Coordinates of C-alpha atoms in Angstrom, one line a residue:
Chain A
M295 CA -37.3 27.1 -18.0
V296 CA -33.9 28.3 -16.8
E297 CA -34.1 30.4 -13.6
T298 CA -33.5 34.2 -13.9
K299 CA -30.5 34.1 -11.5
E300 CA -28.8 31.6 -13.8
L301 CA -29.6 33.6 -16.9
E302 CA -28.1 36.6 -15.3
E303 CA -24.9 34.7 -14.7
I304 CA -24.9 33.5 -18.3
S305 CA -25.4 37.0 -19.5
R306 CA -22.4 38.2 -17.5
K307 CA -20.3 35.5 -19.1
I308 CA -21.6 36.3 -22.6
R309 CA -20.6 39.9 -22.1
R310 CA -17.1 38.7 -20.9
D311 CA -16.8 36.6 -24.1
I312 CA -17.9 39.5 -26.3
M313 CA -15.2 41.7 -24.8
V314 CA -12.4 39.2 -25.0
M315 CA -13.4 38.2 -28.6
L316 CA -13.4 41.9 -29.7
A317 CA -10.1 42.7 -28.0
E318 CA -8.5 39.7 -29.7
A319 CA -10.0 40.6 -33.0
G320 CA -8.8 44.2 -32.7
S321 CA -12.0 45.6 -34.3
G322 CA -15.7 45.1 -34.2
H323 CA -18.9 46.4 -32.6
S324 CA -19.0 46.6 -28.9
G325 CA -22.0 48.8 -28.0
G326 CA -24.8 47.1 -29.8
S327 CA -23.5 43.7 -28.9
L328 CA -23.6 44.5 -25.2
S329 CA -27.1 46.0 -25.4
A330 CA -28.6 42.9 -26.9
V331 CA -27.2 40.3 -24.5
E332 CA -30.4 39.7 -22.4
V333 CA -32.6 39.7 -25.5
L334 CA -30.6 36.8 -26.9
V335 CA -29.9 34.9 -23.7
S336 CA -33.6 34.9 -22.8
L337 CA -34.4 33.7 -26.3
F338 CA -31.7 31.1 -26.7
W339 CA -32.0 29.5 -23.2
N340 CA -35.8 29.7 -22.6
I341 CA -37.8 30.2 -25.7
L342 CA -36.2 29.1 -29.0
K343 CA -36.8 25.5 -30.2
H344 CA -33.4 24.6 -31.6
D345 CA -30.8 21.9 -31.9
P346 CA -27.2 23.0 -31.9
E347 CA -26.2 19.5 -33.1
N348 CA -28.5 20.0 -36.1
P349 CA -28.8 23.7 -37.0
A350 CA -31.0 22.8 -40.0
W351 CA -33.5 20.8 -37.9
E352 CA -36.9 21.2 -39.7
E353 CA -38.8 21.9 -36.5
R354 CA -36.5 24.6 -35.3
D355 CA -37.5 28.2 -34.6
W356 CA -35.5 30.7 -36.6
F357 CA -33.4 33.5 -35.3
V358 CA -32.3 36.3 -37.7
L359 CA -29.8 39.0 -36.6
S360 CA -31.0 41.9 -38.8
K361 CA -28.5 44.2 -37.0
G362 CA -25.7 42.1 -38.3
H363 CA -22.9 44.2 -36.9
A364 CA -23.9 42.9 -33.4
C365 CA -22.7 39.4 -34.4
P366 CA -20.3 39.2 -31.5
V367 CA -23.2 38.6 -29.1
L368 CA -24.7 36.1 -31.5
Y369 CA -21.4 34.2 -31.9
A370 CA -20.9 34.2 -28.1
V371 CA -24.4 32.8 -27.6
L372 CA -24.0 30.2 -30.4
A373 CA -20.7 29.0 -28.9
A374 CA -22.1 28.8 -25.4
R375 CA -25.1 26.8 -26.8
G376 CA -22.7 24.4 -28.6
Y377 CA -23.1 25.3 -32.2
F378 CA -19.3 25.4 -32.5
P379 CA -16.3 25.2 -30.1
R380 CA -15.8 28.3 -27.9
E381 CA -12.1 28.6 -29.1
T382 CA -13.6 29.6 -32.5
L383 CA -14.6 32.9 -30.9
W384 CA -11.0 34.0 -30.8
T385 CA -10.7 33.8 -34.6
L386 CA -13.4 36.5 -35.1
R387 CA -12.7 38.7 -38.2
K388 CA -9.4 36.8 -39.0
L389 CA -8.6 35.2 -42.3
D390 CA -10.1 31.7 -42.8
S391 CA -12.4 32.2 -39.7
I392 CA -16.0 30.9 -39.8
L393 CA -16.8 34.1 -37.9
Q394 CA -17.0 36.9 -40.4
G395 CA -17.2 40.6 -39.4
H396 CA -20.9 40.4 -40.2
P397 CA -22.9 37.1 -40.1
H398 CA -22.7 34.8 -43.2
R399 CA -25.0 31.9 -43.4
L400 CA -22.6 29.8 -45.5
K401 CA -19.8 29.9 -42.9
T402 CA -21.4 29.9 -39.5
P403 CA -23.6 27.1 -38.1
G404 CA -26.8 28.6 -36.6
V405 CA -26.7 31.7 -38.8
E406 CA -29.9 31.6 -41.0
F407 CA -29.1 34.6 -43.3
S408 CA -26.2 36.8 -44.4
T409 CA -26.9 40.2 -42.9
G410 CA -25.1 43.4 -42.2
S411 CA -26.6 45.6 -44.9
L412 CA -29.1 47.2 -42.6
G413 CA -32.8 47.0 -43.3
Q414 CA -32.8 43.6 -45.0
G415 CA -33.0 41.2 -42.1
L416 CA -36.6 42.0 -41.1
S417 CA -37.6 41.3 -44.7
L418 CA -35.7 38.0 -44.7
A419 CA -37.3 37.0 -41.5
T420 CA -40.7 38.0 -42.7
G421 CA -40.2 36.0 -45.9
A422 CA -39.2 33.0 -43.8
A423 CA -42.3 33.4 -41.6
M424 CA -44.4 33.7 -44.7
G425 CA -42.8 30.6 -46.3
L426 CA -43.3 28.5 -43.2
K427 CA -46.9 29.7 -42.8
R428 CA -47.7 29.0 -46.4
Q429 CA -46.5 25.4 -45.9
G430 CA -48.6 25.0 -42.7
K431 CA -45.5 24.7 -40.5
P432 CA -45.6 25.7 -36.9
N433 CA -42.1 27.2 -36.6
S434 CA -41.7 30.7 -35.2
V435 CA -39.2 33.3 -36.6
F436 CA -37.5 35.7 -34.3
V437 CA -35.5 38.7 -35.6
L438 CA -33.5 41.4 -33.8
T439 CA -33.3 44.8 -35.4
G440 CA -31.4 47.8 -34.3
D441 CA -33.2 51.0 -33.5
G442 CA -31.0 53.0 -35.8
E443 CA -31.7 50.4 -38.4
Q444 CA -35.3 51.3 -38.3
T445 CA -34.6 54.6 -40.2
E446 CA -34.2 52.3 -43.2
G447 CA -37.3 52.5 -45.4
A448 CA -37.4 48.8 -46.2
I449 CA -38.0 48.1 -42.5
W450 CA -41.4 49.7 -42.9
E451 CA -42.1 47.9 -46.1
A452 CA -41.6 44.7 -44.2
G453 CA -43.7 46.0 -41.4
M454 CA -46.6 46.5 -43.8
T455 CA -46.1 43.0 -45.4
A456 CA -46.0 41.1 -42.1
A457 CA -49.1 42.8 -40.8
H458 CA -50.9 42.5 -44.1
Y459 CA -50.3 38.7 -44.2
R460 CA -51.0 38.4 -40.5
L461 CA -47.8 36.7 -39.7
D462 CA -48.3 35.8 -36.1
N463 CA -45.4 33.4 -36.3
L464 CA -43.0 36.4 -36.6
C465 CA -41.5 38.1 -33.5
A466 CA -39.3 41.1 -34.0
V467 CA -37.3 42.7 -31.3
C468 CA -36.0 46.3 -31.5
D469 CA -32.9 47.0 -29.5
R470 CA -33.9 50.5 -28.4
N471 CA -30.7 51.9 -27.1
Y472 CA -31.2 55.3 -28.6
L473 CA -27.8 55.5 -30.2
M474 CA -26.7 55.2 -33.8
I475 CA -23.2 55.9 -35.2
D476 CA -23.6 59.6 -35.5
G477 CA -25.3 60.1 -32.1
N478 CA -28.7 60.0 -30.4
T479 CA -31.4 58.5 -32.7
E480 CA -33.7 61.4 -31.9
E481 CA -31.1 63.9 -33.0
V482 CA -29.8 62.0 -36.1
M483 CA -33.2 60.9 -37.4
G484 CA -36.1 60.9 -34.9
L485 CA -37.9 57.6 -34.4
D486 CA -40.2 58.3 -31.6
P487 CA -43.0 57.6 -30.9
L488 CA -41.6 54.3 -32.1
P489 CA -44.1 52.0 -30.3
D490 CA -47.0 54.0 -31.6
K491 CA -45.6 53.7 -35.1
W492 CA -45.6 50.0 -34.9
R493 CA -49.1 49.9 -33.4
A494 CA -50.3 52.1 -36.4
F495 CA -48.7 49.5 -38.6
K496 CA -51.0 46.9 -37.0
W497 CA -48.4 45.1 -35.0
H498 CA -48.7 43.7 -31.5
V499 CA -46.3 45.9 -29.6
I500 CA -44.8 45.1 -26.2
E501 CA -42.4 47.4 -24.4
V502 CA -39.9 46.0 -22.0
D503 CA -36.8 46.7 -20.1
G504 CA -34.4 45.0 -22.4
H505 CA -32.0 44.0 -19.6
D506 CA -34.8 42.5 -17.5
L507 CA -34.7 38.7 -18.2
R508 CA -38.1 38.1 -16.6
Q509 CA -39.8 40.8 -18.6
L510 CA -38.2 39.5 -21.8
T511 CA -39.2 35.9 -21.2
Y512 CA -42.8 37.1 -20.5
A513 CA -42.8 39.2 -23.6
Y514 CA -41.7 36.2 -25.7
Q515 CA -44.5 34.1 -24.1
R516 CA -47.1 36.7 -25.0
F517 CA -45.9 36.6 -28.6
I518 CA -46.4 32.9 -28.6
L519 CA -50.1 33.4 -27.5
E520 CA -50.8 36.3 -29.9
K521 CA -52.8 35.4 -33.0
K522 CA -53.3 37.2 -36.3
R523 CA -50.6 39.8 -35.8
P524 CA -46.8 40.0 -35.8
T525 CA -45.2 41.0 -32.6
M526 CA -42.7 43.8 -32.1
I527 CA -40.9 43.8 -28.7
I528 CA -39.4 47.2 -28.1
A529 CA -36.6 46.4 -25.8
N530 CA -35.4 49.5 -24.0
T531 CA -31.7 49.0 -23.5
I532 CA -28.4 50.8 -22.8
K533 CA -25.8 50.7 -25.5
G534 CA -22.6 49.3 -24.1
R535 CA -24.4 47.9 -21.1
G536 CA -22.2 46.5 -18.3
V537 CA -19.0 48.2 -19.3
S538 CA -18.8 51.6 -17.5
F539 CA -16.8 53.5 -20.2
M540 CA -18.9 52.1 -23.0
E541 CA -22.4 52.8 -21.6
N542 CA -24.4 55.3 -23.7
Q543 CA -21.3 56.2 -25.7
A544 CA -22.0 56.3 -29.5
D545 CA -18.3 56.2 -30.1
W546 CA -18.3 52.6 -28.9
H547 CA -20.7 51.6 -31.6
G548 CA -18.0 50.3 -34.0
A549 CA -15.0 50.0 -31.7
A550 CA -13.4 47.2 -29.8
P551 CA -11.6 47.4 -26.5
K552 CA -7.8 47.4 -26.8
K553 CA -5.8 44.4 -25.6
G554 CA -4.3 44.9 -22.2
E555 CA -5.5 47.5 -19.8
Q556 CA -8.7 48.6 -21.6
V557 CA -10.2 45.1 -22.0
Q558 CA -9.0 44.3 -18.4
Q559 CA -11.0 47.3 -17.2
A560 CA -14.1 46.1 -19.2
L561 CA -13.8 42.7 -17.6
A562 CA -13.4 44.2 -14.1
D563 CA -16.7 46.1 -14.7
L564 CA -18.3 42.7 -15.3
G565 CA -16.8 41.2 -12.2
F566 CA -14.0 39.2 -13.8
T567 CA -10.5 39.7 -12.4
A568 CA -8.2 37.1 -14.1
P569 CA -5.8 38.4 -16.8
W570 CA -8.0 38.8 -19.9
E571 CA -6.2 36.2 -22.0
E572 CA -6.8 33.5 -19.4
Y573 CA -10.5 33.6 -20.4
M574 CA -9.6 32.2 -23.8
K575 CA -8.0 29.2 -22.3
H576 CA -10.8 27.9 -20.2
D577 CA -14.4 26.9 -20.7
F578 CA -17.5 29.0 -20.7
D579 CA -18.2 28.5 -17.0
W580 CA -14.7 29.4 -15.7
L581 CA -14.9 32.5 -13.6
G582 CA -11.3 33.2 -13.0
Chain B
M1147 CA -21.1 30.1 -98.1
G1148 CA -22.6 29.4 -94.7
G1149 CA -26.2 29.7 -93.9
I1150 CA -28.9 29.0 -91.3
R1151 CA -28.2 25.8 -89.5
E1152 CA -30.9 23.3 -90.0
D1153 CA -30.3 21.7 -86.6
M1154 CA -31.4 24.9 -84.9
H1155 CA -35.0 24.4 -86.1
L1156 CA -35.6 28.1 -86.4
A1157 CA -38.9 29.6 -87.6
D1158 CA -38.8 30.6 -91.2
Y1159 CA -38.3 34.3 -90.3
R1160 CA -37.7 35.3 -93.9
K1161 CA -41.3 34.6 -94.8
G1162 CA -42.6 36.9 -92.0
V1163 CA -42.6 36.5 -88.3
D1164 CA -45.1 36.4 -85.4
M1165 CA -44.6 39.3 -83.0
V1166 CA -45.0 38.1 -79.4
P1167 CA -43.8 39.8 -76.3
S1168 CA -41.2 37.7 -74.5
R1169 CA -43.0 38.4 -71.2
D1170 CA -45.7 36.1 -72.6
G1171 CA -43.2 33.3 -72.5
Y1172 CA -42.4 34.2 -68.9
G1173 CA -46.1 34.0 -68.1
H1174 CA -46.6 30.6 -69.8
G1175 CA -43.5 29.3 -68.2
L1176 CA -44.8 30.3 -64.7
L1177 CA -48.2 28.6 -65.5
W1178 CA -46.4 25.4 -66.5
L1179 CA -44.4 25.5 -63.3
C1180 CA -47.4 26.2 -61.1
E1181 CA -48.9 23.0 -62.5
H1182 CA -45.8 20.9 -62.1
D1183 CA -43.8 22.2 -59.2
D1184 CA -45.3 22.6 -55.8
R1185 CA -42.3 24.7 -54.6
V1186 CA -43.0 27.6 -56.9
V1187 CA -44.5 30.8 -55.6
V1188 CA -44.9 33.9 -57.7
C1189 CA -44.1 37.3 -56.1
D1190 CA -45.3 40.5 -57.6
A1191 CA -45.0 44.2 -56.8
D1192 CA -48.3 45.7 -58.1
L1193 CA -47.5 44.9 -61.8
A1194 CA -49.3 41.6 -62.2
K1195 CA -50.9 42.7 -65.5
S1196 CA -47.9 43.9 -67.3
T1197 CA -45.5 41.2 -66.2
R1198 CA -48.1 38.5 -66.9
T1199 CA -48.1 37.2 -63.4
I1200 CA -51.8 37.9 -63.4
W1201 CA -52.1 34.7 -65.4
V1202 CA -50.9 32.9 -62.3
R1203 CA -53.0 35.1 -59.9
D1204 CA -56.1 34.1 -61.9
K1205 CA -55.4 30.4 -62.3
F1206 CA -53.4 29.7 -59.1
P1207 CA -54.3 32.4 -56.6
E1208 CA -52.7 30.4 -53.8
K1209 CA -49.4 30.6 -55.5
H1210 CA -49.4 34.4 -56.0
V1211 CA -48.2 36.9 -53.4
D1212 CA -48.5 40.6 -54.0
F1213 CA -46.1 42.9 -52.0
G1214 CA -47.5 46.2 -53.2
I1215 CA -45.0 48.6 -54.6
S1216 CA -42.1 47.6 -52.3
E1217 CA -39.4 46.0 -54.4
Q1218 CA -36.6 46.0 -51.7
D1219 CA -38.8 44.2 -49.3
M1220 CA -40.1 41.8 -51.9
L1221 CA -36.6 40.7 -52.9
A1222 CA -35.4 40.0 -49.4
E1223 CA -38.7 38.3 -48.5
A1224 CA -38.3 36.0 -51.5
G1225 CA -34.9 35.2 -50.1
G1226 CA -36.5 34.4 -46.8
M1227 CA -39.1 32.2 -48.4
S1228 CA -36.5 30.4 -50.4
R1229 CA -34.8 29.1 -47.3
T1230 CA -38.1 27.4 -46.2
G1231 CA -38.0 25.2 -49.4
L1232 CA -40.1 27.4 -51.7
V1233 CA -38.8 28.6 -55.1
P1234 CA -39.9 32.2 -55.4
F1235 CA -40.2 33.9 -58.8
V1236 CA -39.9 37.6 -58.1
T1237 CA -41.3 39.8 -60.9
T1238 CA -41.2 43.5 -61.6
Y1239 CA -39.6 45.9 -64.0
G1240 CA -35.9 45.7 -64.6
V1241 CA -35.2 49.3 -63.3
F1242 CA -36.9 48.5 -60.0
V1243 CA -35.3 45.2 -59.3
A1244 CA -31.8 45.4 -60.8
G1245 CA -31.6 49.1 -59.8
R1246 CA -33.6 49.8 -56.7
A1247 CA -33.3 46.4 -55.0
W1248 CA -29.7 45.8 -56.1
D1249 CA -28.3 45.7 -52.6
Q1250 CA -30.9 43.1 -51.6
V1251 CA -30.0 41.0 -54.6
R1252 CA -26.3 41.4 -53.9
T1253 CA -26.1 40.8 -50.1
S1254 CA -29.1 38.9 -49.1
I1255 CA -29.6 36.8 -52.2
C1256 CA -26.2 36.3 -54.0
Y1257 CA -23.9 36.5 -51.0
G1258 CA -26.3 34.3 -49.1
D1259 CA -26.7 32.0 -52.1
L1260 CA -30.4 32.0 -51.9
N1261 CA -32.6 30.2 -54.4
V1262 CA -34.5 33.2 -55.8
K1263 CA -35.5 33.7 -59.5
I1264 CA -35.9 37.2 -60.8
G1265 CA -38.1 38.0 -63.7
G1266 CA -36.8 41.4 -64.9
A1267 CA -39.5 42.7 -67.2
H1268 CA -39.5 45.8 -69.4
G1269 CA -35.9 45.5 -70.3
G1270 CA -34.7 47.7 -73.2
I1271 CA -35.6 50.9 -74.9
S1272 CA -38.5 49.2 -76.7
V1273 CA -40.5 49.8 -73.6
G1274 CA -41.4 52.9 -75.7
P1275 CA -43.8 55.7 -74.7
D1276 CA -43.3 55.3 -71.0
G1277 CA -39.9 56.9 -71.5
P1278 CA -36.5 56.5 -69.8
T1279 CA -37.7 56.1 -66.3
H1280 CA -39.1 52.7 -67.3
Q1281 CA -36.7 51.7 -70.0
S1282 CA -34.2 49.4 -68.2
L1283 CA -30.9 49.6 -70.0
E1284 CA -28.5 48.7 -67.2
E1285 CA -29.5 45.3 -65.8
I1286 CA -26.9 43.3 -67.7
P1287 CA -23.8 44.9 -66.1
L1288 CA -25.6 45.3 -62.7
M1289 CA -26.5 41.6 -62.5
R1290 CA -23.5 39.9 -64.2
V1291 CA -21.1 41.5 -61.8
L1292 CA -22.6 39.5 -58.9
P1293 CA -20.9 36.2 -57.9
G1294 CA -23.2 33.3 -58.2
M1295 CA -25.8 35.0 -60.4
T1296 CA -27.0 33.3 -63.6
L1297 CA -28.1 35.9 -66.2
V1298 CA -30.2 35.0 -69.2
V1299 CA -31.6 37.3 -71.9
P1300 CA -34.0 35.2 -74.0
T1301 CA -34.4 36.2 -77.6
D1302 CA -38.1 35.6 -77.9
A1303 CA -41.2 34.2 -76.1
P1304 CA -40.6 30.5 -76.7
E1305 CA -37.0 30.9 -75.4
C1306 CA -38.2 32.9 -72.5
Q1307 CA -40.6 30.1 -71.6
K1308 CA -37.8 27.6 -71.7
A1309 CA -35.6 29.8 -69.6
T1310 CA -38.3 30.3 -67.0
I1311 CA -38.9 26.6 -66.6
W1312 CA -35.2 25.9 -66.5
A1313 CA -34.7 28.5 -63.7
A1314 CA -36.9 26.5 -61.3
S1315 CA -34.6 23.4 -61.8
H1316 CA -31.5 25.4 -61.0
E1317 CA -30.3 25.8 -57.5
G1318 CA -29.2 29.4 -57.0
P1319 CA -30.1 33.0 -58.1
V1320 CA -31.2 33.5 -61.6
Y1321 CA -32.1 36.8 -63.5
L1322 CA -34.2 36.6 -66.6
R1323 CA -34.3 39.8 -68.7
F1324 CA -37.1 40.3 -71.1
G1325 CA -39.0 43.1 -72.8
R1326 CA -42.4 44.6 -73.1
E1327 CA -43.0 44.7 -76.8
G1328 CA -44.0 42.1 -79.3
V1329 CA -40.7 40.8 -80.9
P1330 CA -40.1 38.4 -83.8
V1331 CA -40.5 34.8 -82.8
I1332 CA -37.5 33.1 -84.4
T1333 CA -37.2 30.0 -82.3
T1334 CA -39.4 26.9 -82.1
E1335 CA -40.1 24.3 -79.5
E1336 CA -37.3 22.2 -81.2
T1337 CA -34.7 24.9 -81.1
P1338 CA -31.9 23.8 -78.8
F1339 CA -31.7 25.8 -75.6
T1340 CA -29.2 25.2 -72.8
V1341 CA -28.3 27.8 -70.3
G1342 CA -24.6 28.6 -70.5
R1343 CA -24.4 27.5 -74.1
A1344 CA -24.4 30.1 -76.9
E1345 CA -26.0 28.7 -80.1
V1346 CA -24.7 29.3 -83.6
Y1347 CA -27.8 30.0 -85.6
R1348 CA -26.1 30.8 -88.9
D1349 CA -22.7 29.5 -90.1
G1350 CA -20.2 31.9 -91.6
D1351 CA -16.6 32.8 -91.2
D1352 CA -16.1 36.4 -92.4
V1353 CA -17.4 38.0 -89.2
A1354 CA -19.2 36.8 -86.1
I1355 CA -22.3 38.7 -84.9
I1356 CA -23.0 37.8 -81.3
A1357 CA -26.4 39.0 -80.1
C1358 CA -28.9 38.5 -77.3
G1359 CA -32.6 39.3 -76.8
P1360 CA -34.6 40.6 -79.8
L1361 CA -31.3 41.8 -81.5
V1362 CA -30.7 38.2 -82.5
Y1363 CA -33.4 38.6 -85.1
E1364 CA -31.8 41.9 -86.3
A1365 CA -28.5 40.0 -86.6
L1366 CA -30.1 37.3 -88.8
V1367 CA -31.6 40.0 -91.0
A1368 CA -28.3 41.8 -91.2
A1369 CA -26.5 38.5 -92.1
D1370 CA -29.0 38.0 -95.0
T1371 CA -28.2 41.4 -96.4
L1372 CA -24.5 40.9 -95.9
A1373 CA -24.7 37.6 -97.8
K1374 CA -25.9 39.4 -100.8
E1375 CA -22.7 41.4 -100.8
G1376 CA -20.7 38.3 -100.4
I1377 CA -20.0 38.7 -96.7
D1378 CA -20.6 35.5 -94.8
A1379 CA -21.6 36.3 -91.2
R1380 CA -21.8 33.8 -88.4
V1381 CA -24.8 34.6 -86.1
I1382 CA -24.7 33.5 -82.5
N1383 CA -27.6 33.7 -80.0
C1384 CA -25.7 34.4 -76.7
H1385 CA -28.7 34.3 -74.4
T1386 CA -26.7 33.4 -71.4
I1387 CA -24.6 36.4 -70.3
K1388 CA -23.4 34.6 -67.2
P1389 CA -21.9 32.0 -67.2
M1390 CA -20.5 33.0 -70.5
D1391 CA -19.9 30.3 -73.2
V1392 CA -16.2 31.1 -73.6
D1393 CA -15.5 28.3 -76.0
T1394 CA -18.1 29.3 -78.6
V1395 CA -17.1 32.9 -78.4
V1396 CA -13.4 32.2 -78.7
T1397 CA -14.0 29.8 -81.6
A1398 CA -16.0 32.4 -83.4
A1399 CA -13.3 35.0 -82.9
R1400 CA -10.6 32.7 -84.1
E1401 CA -12.4 31.4 -87.1
C1402 CA -14.1 34.7 -88.2
G1403 CA -11.3 37.1 -87.2
A1404 CA -13.8 39.9 -86.4
V1405 CA -16.7 40.3 -84.0
V1406 CA -19.7 42.5 -83.6
T1407 CA -22.0 42.3 -80.6
A1408 CA -25.6 43.5 -80.5
E1409 CA -27.9 44.1 -77.6
E1410 CA -30.8 46.4 -76.5
A1411 CA -28.8 47.9 -73.6
Q1412 CA -26.1 50.3 -72.7
V1413 CA -22.8 49.6 -74.5
Y1414 CA -20.9 49.7 -71.3
G1415 CA -20.6 46.5 -69.4
G1416 CA -23.3 44.5 -71.1
L1417 CA -23.1 41.6 -73.6
G1418 CA -20.5 43.6 -75.5
G1419 CA -18.5 44.1 -72.4
A1420 CA -18.7 40.5 -71.5
I1421 CA -17.6 39.4 -75.0
A1422 CA -14.8 41.9 -75.0
E1423 CA -13.5 40.5 -71.7
V1424 CA -13.4 37.0 -73.3
I1425 CA -11.9 38.1 -76.7
C1426 CA -9.2 40.4 -75.4
Q1427 CA -8.0 37.8 -73.0
H1428 CA -8.2 34.7 -75.2
C1429 CA -8.2 35.7 -78.9
P1430 CA -7.9 39.5 -79.6
V1431 CA -9.6 40.4 -82.9
P1432 CA -11.3 43.6 -84.1
M1433 CA -14.6 44.1 -82.4
R1434 CA -17.5 46.6 -82.3
I1435 CA -20.5 46.9 -80.0
V1436 CA -24.0 47.7 -81.1
G1437 CA -26.2 49.1 -78.3
I1438 CA -27.2 52.4 -76.7
E1439 CA -24.3 54.8 -76.7
D1440 CA -24.1 56.0 -73.1
T1441 CA -27.3 58.0 -73.0
F1442 CA -30.8 57.7 -71.7
G1443 CA -33.7 57.1 -74.1
E1444 CA -36.9 59.1 -74.6
S1445 CA -40.6 58.5 -75.3
G1446 CA -41.5 57.2 -78.7
S1447 CA -42.7 54.1 -80.4
P1448 CA -40.5 51.0 -80.0
R1449 CA -39.5 50.9 -83.6
E1450 CA -38.7 54.6 -83.7
L1451 CA -36.6 54.3 -80.7
L1452 CA -34.7 51.3 -81.8
D1453 CA -33.9 53.1 -85.1
R1454 CA -33.1 56.4 -83.4
Y1455 CA -30.7 54.9 -80.9
G1456 CA -29.0 52.6 -83.3
M1457 CA -30.2 49.0 -82.7
N1458 CA -31.5 47.7 -86.0
S1459 CA -30.0 45.5 -88.7
G1460 CA -28.6 48.5 -90.5
N1461 CA -26.6 49.5 -87.5
I1462 CA -25.2 46.0 -87.2
I1463 CA -24.2 46.0 -90.9
A1464 CA -22.4 49.3 -90.5
K1465 CA -20.4 47.9 -87.5
V1466 CA -19.6 44.8 -89.5
K1467 CA -18.1 46.8 -92.2
E1468 CA -16.0 48.7 -89.7
V1469 CA -14.5 45.5 -88.3
L1470 CA -14.0 44.0 -91.7
K1471 CA -11.8 47.0 -92.6
M1472 CA -9.7 46.5 -89.5
K1473 CA -9.4 42.8 -90.1
K1474 CA -6.0 41.9 -91.5

């Protein structure tokens, strides 16, 4: 188990890499990547059984990014865990890159499915969980959905299926940041009472502060012990978390910080003071 | 004069034919697979009876998964299952899979190159009394436009059974389109069937009739009538819409100099569209398309509807005469 202090420092560096990656790309999704950092860090450093050297390892646990637009956080995590060299991050969204604007399983090691069309990833993950269970395999499947994504009807179809077939090897996380592109989720298309909805769908529901690494790790552990029901962790988060001018701003859903002053400001908010381009030249642990 | 090719081992359709729904061939194919291939799992959206997956549910309950009426979920779930080593056969009506779940087929399955097999039942206007909501006329263009997809429209039950069994052996997405009604059984166990290869059932070099699904039978009947008038028609069963057998089509266009296509589907973007793409790029000759002329169907008996909407041997003959007039 990696200590919380260390995970916090890793999270800070992941946020740094997300900002640098997006600035270099010139486009991409900042808000929903920053809100999901702790959800992924806790999972990839403390919970997930995986082997970066062998992404197709039979005994691995699966991770599916249903909110595919938040791939910068996944790419930063995969690079930090050694699935591919960190320099690759600076090719995001560019021609010939293995890092597409939304995850593509045939290009990026560690990506299980091609996602980005919202509402499909939960079904893909549920199908994987069902397939593994039918074959008597012990692997768990983790999937991160957006909260805005949960206005897709197919999410609730998958919700019924996972509960009906008692897929206790499936753990979904909802990145509950309350913002979708057009504004607050409750104004655009009300989701609340979201935890009650999932309880009514016969899921094991856990609500956590999605930036609290201790709470997240504990929630994942409770999933592992749960039997006969799939688990939905509602992670209450802040969209754009960690970057002052992005926090709780729907406009930063699909925008990248500009090269220069803007990304420099974002890094300063995260406690990094070296010129932003310097962070592309050094390794993950370099603090500048 | 040409004639029926012996090496095709067709049933003697002139003496009368058995009428069997192609969906029966799908069901028999699935049963065979369940016995012989551990990886196969049959997914269903509350239509087990009419798609024949109930045969699997009764005999191999452990291989049948019902998703209820949730096609979008079922398609992506099948994609998920396929990545764990299973080979899911997803089954529902064409309108609900090629239409409603098209985005799941496109992005999750085809873009992700997932090993999912789709049984698209109730294709064509011959669905009959249920009416246009259930008569799927658009799957051919919807599916063939997707990179990586293999699209097969079997002509009858035996061919549908062969296509179903083949699908499990192929790595990648496959769509099988078949109808509800009993249709003439014209092929036999010995009839050659290779996905990606169009078969010439009848030799002839005045005109080529290229058909798929139950319209292959109508094409054979049309050719017999035309023969009496001294017109020698080549009849081709083009069961695989994608990948298209370009060589056979181009050869037919070159040697016959005129082409008529026939399918139980919209005239836009279907078999006719696919053949037109080949012919106009490789060997332009006069061509006509038999199918549904850009309209929805209505309730009625299958035979009435096929006649009303212009998909019988008489319609094929009329189009043949049009192209023959245009032929230099």
